[in-house]
Coordinates of C-alpha atoms and ligand atoms in Angstrom, one line a residue:
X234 CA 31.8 -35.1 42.9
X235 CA 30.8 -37.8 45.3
X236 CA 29.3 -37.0 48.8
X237 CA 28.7 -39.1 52.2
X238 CA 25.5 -38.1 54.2
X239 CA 25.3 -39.3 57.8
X240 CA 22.2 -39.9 59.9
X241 CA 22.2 -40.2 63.7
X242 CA 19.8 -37.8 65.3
X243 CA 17.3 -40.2 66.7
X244 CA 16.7 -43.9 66.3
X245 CA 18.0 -44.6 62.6
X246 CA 21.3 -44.9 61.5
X247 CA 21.3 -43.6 57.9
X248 CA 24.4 -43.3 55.6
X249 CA 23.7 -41.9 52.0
X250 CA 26.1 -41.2 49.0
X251 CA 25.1 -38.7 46.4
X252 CA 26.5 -36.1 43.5
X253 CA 26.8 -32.4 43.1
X254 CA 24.0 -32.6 40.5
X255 CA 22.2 -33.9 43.5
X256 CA 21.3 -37.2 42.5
X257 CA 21.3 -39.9 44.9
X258 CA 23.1 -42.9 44.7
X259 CA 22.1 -44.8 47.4
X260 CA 20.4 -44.3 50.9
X261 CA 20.6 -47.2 53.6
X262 CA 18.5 -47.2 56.8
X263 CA 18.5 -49.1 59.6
X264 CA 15.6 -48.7 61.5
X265 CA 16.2 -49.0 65.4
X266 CA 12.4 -49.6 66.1
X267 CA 12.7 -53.0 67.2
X268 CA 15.1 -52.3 70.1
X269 CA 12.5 -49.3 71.4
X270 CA 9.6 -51.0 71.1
X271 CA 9.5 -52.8 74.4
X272 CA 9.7 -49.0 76.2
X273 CA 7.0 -47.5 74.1
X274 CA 9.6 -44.6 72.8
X275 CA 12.7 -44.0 71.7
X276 CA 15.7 -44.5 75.1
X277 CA 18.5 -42.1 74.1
X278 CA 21.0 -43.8 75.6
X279 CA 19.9 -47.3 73.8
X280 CA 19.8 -45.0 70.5
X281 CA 23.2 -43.9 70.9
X282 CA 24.9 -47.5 71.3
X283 CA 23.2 -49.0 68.7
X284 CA 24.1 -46.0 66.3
X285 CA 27.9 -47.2 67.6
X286 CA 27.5 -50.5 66.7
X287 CA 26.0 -49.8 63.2
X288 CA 27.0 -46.9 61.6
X289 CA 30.3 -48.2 60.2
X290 CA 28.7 -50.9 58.6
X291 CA 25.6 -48.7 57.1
X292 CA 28.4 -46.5 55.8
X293 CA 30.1 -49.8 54.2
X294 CA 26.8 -50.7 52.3
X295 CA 25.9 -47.1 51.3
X296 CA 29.0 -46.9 49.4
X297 CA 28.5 -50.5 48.2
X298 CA 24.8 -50.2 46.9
X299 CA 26.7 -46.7 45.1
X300 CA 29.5 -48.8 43.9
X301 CA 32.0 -46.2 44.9
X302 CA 35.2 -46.8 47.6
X303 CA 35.7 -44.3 50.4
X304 CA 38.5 -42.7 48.3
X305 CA 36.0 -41.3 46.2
X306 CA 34.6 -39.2 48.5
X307 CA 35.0 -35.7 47.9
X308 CA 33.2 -34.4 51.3
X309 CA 31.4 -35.3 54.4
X310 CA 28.0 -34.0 55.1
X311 CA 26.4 -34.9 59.0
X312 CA 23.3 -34.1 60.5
X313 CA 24.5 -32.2 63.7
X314 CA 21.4 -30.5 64.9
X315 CA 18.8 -30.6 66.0
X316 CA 18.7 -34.3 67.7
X317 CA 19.5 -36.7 70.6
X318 CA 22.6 -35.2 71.6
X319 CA 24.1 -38.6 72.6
X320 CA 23.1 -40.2 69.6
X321 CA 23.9 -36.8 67.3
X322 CA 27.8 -37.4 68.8
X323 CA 28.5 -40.5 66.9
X324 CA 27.6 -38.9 63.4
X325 CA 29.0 -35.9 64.4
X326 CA 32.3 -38.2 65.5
X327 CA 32.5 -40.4 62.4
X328 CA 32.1 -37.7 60.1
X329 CA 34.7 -36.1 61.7
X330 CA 36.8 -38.6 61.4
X331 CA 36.1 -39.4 57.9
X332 CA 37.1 -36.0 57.0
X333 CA 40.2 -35.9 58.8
X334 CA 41.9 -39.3 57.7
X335 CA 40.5 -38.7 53.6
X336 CA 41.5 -34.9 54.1
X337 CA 37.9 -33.3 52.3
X338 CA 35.9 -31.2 53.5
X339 CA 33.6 -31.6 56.6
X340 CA 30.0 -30.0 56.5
X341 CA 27.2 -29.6 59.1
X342 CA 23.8 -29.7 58.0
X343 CA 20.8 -29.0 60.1
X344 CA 18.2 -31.9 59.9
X345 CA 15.1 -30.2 59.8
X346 CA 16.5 -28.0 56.6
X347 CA 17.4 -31.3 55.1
X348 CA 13.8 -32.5 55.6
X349 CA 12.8 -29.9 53.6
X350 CA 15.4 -30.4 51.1
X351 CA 14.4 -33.4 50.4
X352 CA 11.4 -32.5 48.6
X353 CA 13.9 -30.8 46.2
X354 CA 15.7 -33.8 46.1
X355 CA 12.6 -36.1 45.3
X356 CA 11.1 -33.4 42.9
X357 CA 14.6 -33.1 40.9
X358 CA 13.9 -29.0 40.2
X359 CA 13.7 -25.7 42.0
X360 CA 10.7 -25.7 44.3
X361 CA 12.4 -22.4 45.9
X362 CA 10.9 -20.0 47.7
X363 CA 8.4 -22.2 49.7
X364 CA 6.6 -22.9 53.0
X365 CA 8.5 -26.1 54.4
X366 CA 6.4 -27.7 56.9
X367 CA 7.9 -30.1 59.0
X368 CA 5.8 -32.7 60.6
X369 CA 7.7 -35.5 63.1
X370 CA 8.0 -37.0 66.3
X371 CA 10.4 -34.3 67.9
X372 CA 9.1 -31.5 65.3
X373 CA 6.0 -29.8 64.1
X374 CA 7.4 -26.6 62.3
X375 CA 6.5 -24.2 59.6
X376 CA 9.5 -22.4 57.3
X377 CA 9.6 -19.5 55.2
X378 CA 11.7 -21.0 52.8
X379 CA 13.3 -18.3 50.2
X380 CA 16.1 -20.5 49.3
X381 CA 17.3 -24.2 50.6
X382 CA 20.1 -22.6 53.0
X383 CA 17.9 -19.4 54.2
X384 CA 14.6 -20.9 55.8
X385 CA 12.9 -18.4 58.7
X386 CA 10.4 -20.0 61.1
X387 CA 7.1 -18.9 61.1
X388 CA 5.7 -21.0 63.7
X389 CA 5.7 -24.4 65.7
X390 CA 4.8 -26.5 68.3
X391 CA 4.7 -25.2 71.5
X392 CA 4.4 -28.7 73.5
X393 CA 4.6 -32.1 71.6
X394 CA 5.1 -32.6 67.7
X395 CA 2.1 -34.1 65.6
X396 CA 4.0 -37.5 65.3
X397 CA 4.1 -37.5 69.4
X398 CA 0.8 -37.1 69.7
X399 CA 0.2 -39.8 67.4
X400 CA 2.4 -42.1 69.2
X401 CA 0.8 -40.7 72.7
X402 CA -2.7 -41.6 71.6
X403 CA -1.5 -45.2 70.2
X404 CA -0.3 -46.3 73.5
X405 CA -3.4 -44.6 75.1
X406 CA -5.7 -46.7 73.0
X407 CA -3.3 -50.1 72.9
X408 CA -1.9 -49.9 69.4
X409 CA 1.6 -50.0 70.1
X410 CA 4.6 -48.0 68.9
X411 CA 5.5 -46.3 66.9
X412 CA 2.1 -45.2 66.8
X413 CA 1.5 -42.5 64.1
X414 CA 0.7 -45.8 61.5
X415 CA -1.0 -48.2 63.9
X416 CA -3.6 -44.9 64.5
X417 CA -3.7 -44.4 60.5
X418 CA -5.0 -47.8 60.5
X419 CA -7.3 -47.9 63.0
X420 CA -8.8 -44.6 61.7
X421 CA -9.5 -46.2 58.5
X422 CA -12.7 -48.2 60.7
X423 CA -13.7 -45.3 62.5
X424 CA -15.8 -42.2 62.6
X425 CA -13.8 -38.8 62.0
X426 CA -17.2 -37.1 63.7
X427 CA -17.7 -39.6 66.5
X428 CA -15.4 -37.7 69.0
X429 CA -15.5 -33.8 69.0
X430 CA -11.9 -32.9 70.2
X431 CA -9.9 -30.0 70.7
X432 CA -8.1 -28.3 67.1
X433 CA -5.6 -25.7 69.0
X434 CA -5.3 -22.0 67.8
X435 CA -7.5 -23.5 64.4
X436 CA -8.5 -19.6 64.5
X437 CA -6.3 -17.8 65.6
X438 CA -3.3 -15.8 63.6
X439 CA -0.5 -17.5 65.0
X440 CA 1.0 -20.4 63.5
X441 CA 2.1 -22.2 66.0
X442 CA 1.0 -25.4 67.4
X443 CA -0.2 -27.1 70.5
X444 CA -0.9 -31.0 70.3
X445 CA -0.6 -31.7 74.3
X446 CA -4.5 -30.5 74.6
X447 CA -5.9 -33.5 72.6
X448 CA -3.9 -36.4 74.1
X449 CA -5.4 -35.4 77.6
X450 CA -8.7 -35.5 75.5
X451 CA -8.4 -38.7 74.1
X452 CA -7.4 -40.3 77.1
X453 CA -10.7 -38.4 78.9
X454 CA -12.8 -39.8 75.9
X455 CA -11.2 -43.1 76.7
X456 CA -11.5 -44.2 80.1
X457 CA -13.8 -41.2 81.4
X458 CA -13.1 -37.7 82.6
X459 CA -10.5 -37.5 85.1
X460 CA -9.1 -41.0 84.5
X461 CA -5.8 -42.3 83.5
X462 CA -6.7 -45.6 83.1
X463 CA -9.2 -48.5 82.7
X464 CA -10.4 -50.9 80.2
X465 CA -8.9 -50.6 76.8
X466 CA -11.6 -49.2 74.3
X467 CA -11.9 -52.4 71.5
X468 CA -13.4 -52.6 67.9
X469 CA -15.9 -49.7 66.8
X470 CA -15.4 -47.7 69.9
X471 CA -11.3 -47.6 69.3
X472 CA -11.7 -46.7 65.7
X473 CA -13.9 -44.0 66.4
X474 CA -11.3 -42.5 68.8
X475 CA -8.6 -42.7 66.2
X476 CA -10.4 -41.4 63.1
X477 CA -11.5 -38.2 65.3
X478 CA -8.0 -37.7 66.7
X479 CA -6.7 -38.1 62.9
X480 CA -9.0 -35.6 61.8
X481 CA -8.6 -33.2 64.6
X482 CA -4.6 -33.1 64.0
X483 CA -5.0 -33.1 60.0
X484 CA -7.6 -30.0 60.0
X485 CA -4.9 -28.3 62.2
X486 CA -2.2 -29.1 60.3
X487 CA -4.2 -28.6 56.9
X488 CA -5.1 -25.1 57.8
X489 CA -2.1 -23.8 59.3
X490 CA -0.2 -24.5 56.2
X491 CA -2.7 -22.8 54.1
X492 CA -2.2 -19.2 56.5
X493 CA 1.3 -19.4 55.9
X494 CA 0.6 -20.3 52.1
X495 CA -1.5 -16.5 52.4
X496 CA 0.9 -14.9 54.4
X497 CA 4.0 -15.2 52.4
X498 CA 2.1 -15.4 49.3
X499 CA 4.5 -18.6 47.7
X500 CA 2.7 -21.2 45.6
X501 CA 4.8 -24.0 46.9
X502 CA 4.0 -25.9 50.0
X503 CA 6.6 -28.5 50.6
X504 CA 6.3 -31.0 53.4
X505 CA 9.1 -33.7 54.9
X506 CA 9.3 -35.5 58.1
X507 CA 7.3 -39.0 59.3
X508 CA 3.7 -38.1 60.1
X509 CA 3.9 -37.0 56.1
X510 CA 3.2 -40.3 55.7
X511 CA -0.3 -40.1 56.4
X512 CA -2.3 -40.5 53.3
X513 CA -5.3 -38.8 54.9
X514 CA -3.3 -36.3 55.8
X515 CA -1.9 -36.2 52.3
X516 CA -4.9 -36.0 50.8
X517 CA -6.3 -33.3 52.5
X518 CA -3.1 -31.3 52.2
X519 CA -3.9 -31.8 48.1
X520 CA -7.1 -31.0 48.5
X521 CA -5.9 -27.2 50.7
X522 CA -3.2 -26.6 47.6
X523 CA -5.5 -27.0 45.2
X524 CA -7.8 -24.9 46.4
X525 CA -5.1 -21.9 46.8
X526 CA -3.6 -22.4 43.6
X527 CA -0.4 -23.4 45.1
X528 CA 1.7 -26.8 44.0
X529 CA 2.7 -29.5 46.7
X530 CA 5.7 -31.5 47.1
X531 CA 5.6 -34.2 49.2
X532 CA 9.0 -37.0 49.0
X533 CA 8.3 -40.6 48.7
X534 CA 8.0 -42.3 52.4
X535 CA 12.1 -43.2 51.9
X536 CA 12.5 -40.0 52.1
X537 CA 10.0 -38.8 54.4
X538 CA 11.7 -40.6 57.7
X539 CA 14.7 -40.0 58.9
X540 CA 17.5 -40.7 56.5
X541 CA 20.6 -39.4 55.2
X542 CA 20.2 -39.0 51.8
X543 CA 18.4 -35.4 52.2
X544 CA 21.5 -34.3 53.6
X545 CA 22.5 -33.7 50.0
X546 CA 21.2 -29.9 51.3
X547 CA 25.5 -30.1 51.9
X548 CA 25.6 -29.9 48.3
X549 CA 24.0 -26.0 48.7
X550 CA 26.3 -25.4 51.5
X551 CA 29.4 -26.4 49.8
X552 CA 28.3 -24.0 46.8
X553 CA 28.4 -21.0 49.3
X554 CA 31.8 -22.2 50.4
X555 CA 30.0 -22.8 53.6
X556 CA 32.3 -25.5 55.0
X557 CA 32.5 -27.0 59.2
X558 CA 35.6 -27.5 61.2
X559 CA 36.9 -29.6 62.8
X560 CA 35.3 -28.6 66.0
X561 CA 32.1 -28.9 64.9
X562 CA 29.4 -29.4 67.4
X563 CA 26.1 -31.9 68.2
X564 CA 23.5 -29.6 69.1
X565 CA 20.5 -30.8 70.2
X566 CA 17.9 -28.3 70.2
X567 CA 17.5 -26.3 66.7
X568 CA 20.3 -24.2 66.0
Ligands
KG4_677 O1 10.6 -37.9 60.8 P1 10.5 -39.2 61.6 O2 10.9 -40.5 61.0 O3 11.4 -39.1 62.9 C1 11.6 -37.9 63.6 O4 12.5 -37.1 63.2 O5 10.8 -37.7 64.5 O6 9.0 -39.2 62.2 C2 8.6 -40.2 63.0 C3 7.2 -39.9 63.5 C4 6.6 -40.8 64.6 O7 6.1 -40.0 65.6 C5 5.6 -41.6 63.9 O8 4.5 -42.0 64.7 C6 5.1 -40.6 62.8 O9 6.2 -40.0 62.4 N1 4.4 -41.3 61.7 C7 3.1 -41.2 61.3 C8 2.9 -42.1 60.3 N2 4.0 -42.7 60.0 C9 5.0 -42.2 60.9 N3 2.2 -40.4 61.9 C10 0.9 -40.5 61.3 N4 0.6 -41.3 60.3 C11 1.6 -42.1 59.8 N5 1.2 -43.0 58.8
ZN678 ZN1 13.5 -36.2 61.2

């Protein structure tokens, strides 16, 4: 059986063919980045019109690079939550479409699952039950994970995802968007000690997240308590500001994902979404599994971002019989 995944929740348009097996066949981006830059974040609205203007062609070359037609497809699978919800419709809308005229089944697949999926899909074997741990821009979320389609959220961010932050404390400190590996970079110089700032509910039992704490501290530590603005910080001083941000967010990160490794008592920590692609933060999220005895699965970067290939989680729905109709919705918060 042949699938078609769509991508359109935030600022890439992603088309993906894959099998029932799942195996992938082919995943093609295309990264909007360029047209955000300039306004230092993602614009919805510019999102949504330049999803218009290139999802039909992404679909085209998906299919190429697979070297199957359209009339092979067998179903549709679209991210429809959670998103953008102008830039969620035109997935949503194509893959409606598609369905209709090639008369297969449509199915709805919720993009944070398929984040977690995609560890599955990168590690090729069961990696169920497990603590996903989803780490974006928009998202900063822990899962019990007992199966790919039954995931039950432990805990998350209660003001801005990791990956915000990051980009928040990259236009504080000049480094330009997206942010998350300009600030990797920069860390690399610096001092993970030289700033002491703020690691949010690092003791307590909850796991949930707050990440809006430490931007206000950085940009204190930056230009001086109680300003805004000033002179930006250059050479030692900026790296040092960077590498104690970074560690600050990875020790948080780090040791909320080992109290929900102890609470559900899984040995399988598996971890999607862009800040994942932090090799510091990778490294210490080794180092934490190893130490409980647990195995961790993190995709390749491909896979990591937004894309459309881990919506190959339609595969698992389509087992269940658990099929969309036509009237199938964009949701933008999680759902
Ligand atoms: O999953 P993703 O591609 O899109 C969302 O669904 O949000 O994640 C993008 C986020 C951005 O905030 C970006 O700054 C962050 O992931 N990011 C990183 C790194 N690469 C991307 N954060 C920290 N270190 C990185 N190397
Ligand atoms: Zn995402």
């Amino acid at each position: 059986m042949y699938f078609l995944g769509i991508e359109t929740s935030c600022d890439e348009t992603a088309a993906a063919a894959f099998t029932d097996e799942p195996r992938v066949l082919s995943s093609v981006i295309a990264s909007q980045t360029e047209l955000h830059t300039a306004f230092g974040g993602v614009v919805p609205e510019v999102a949504a019109r330049a999803h218009l203007q290139r999802l039909l062609p992404v679909i085209d070359e998906a299919l190429r690079q697979a070297g199957i037609t359209l009339s092979q497809i067998n179903a549709v699978a679209v991210h429809h939550t959670p998103g953008l919800v102008g830039a969620l419709l035109v997935g949503v809308t194509a893959a409606k479409m598609l369905a209709l005229t090639l008369e297969v089944p449509l199915i709805g697949v919720n993009h944070i699952q398929a984040h977690i999926y995609a560890c599955r899909l990168a590690a090729g074997r069961d990696i169920f039950p497990c603590v996903g741990f989803v780490i974006s821009g928009g998202h900063t979320a822990l899962f019990d994970c007992r199966g790919p389609l039954g995931m039950k959220l432990l805990g998350a961010t209660l003001d801005d995802a990791a990956g915000e932050a990051f980009d928040k404390v990259a236009s504080i400190l000049g480094l330009g968007f997206p942010g998350g590996p300009a600030v990797e970079h920069e860390a690399e110089a610096g001092d993970p000690k030289a700033f002491s700032f703020p690691r949010s509910f690092l003791h307590d039992d909850r796991l949930d997240f707050s990440f809006s704490g430490i931007k206000t501290a950085v940009l204190y530590a930056t230009f001086g308590q109680g300003n805004v603005s000033g002179t930006l910080p250059e050479g030692r001083r900026r790296a040092d500001l960077a590498a104690s941000f970074q560690q600050a967010v990875i020790e948080v990160l780090v040791e909320k994902a080992r109290q929900a490794l102890r609470r559900t008592a899984y040995q399988n920590l598996a971890v999607g979404g862009g800040v994942a692609a932090n090799r510091a933060l990778r490294a210490a999220l080794e180092h934490m599994t190893e130490e409980e005895g647990a195995e961790l699965f993190i995709p390749p970067m491909r896979f990591c971002t937004d894309n459309a290939a881990m919506a190959a989680l339609a595969v698992e729905k389509w087992r269940a019989g658990d099929f969309a109709s036509l009237d199938l919705d964009a949701v933008p918060a999680y759902a």
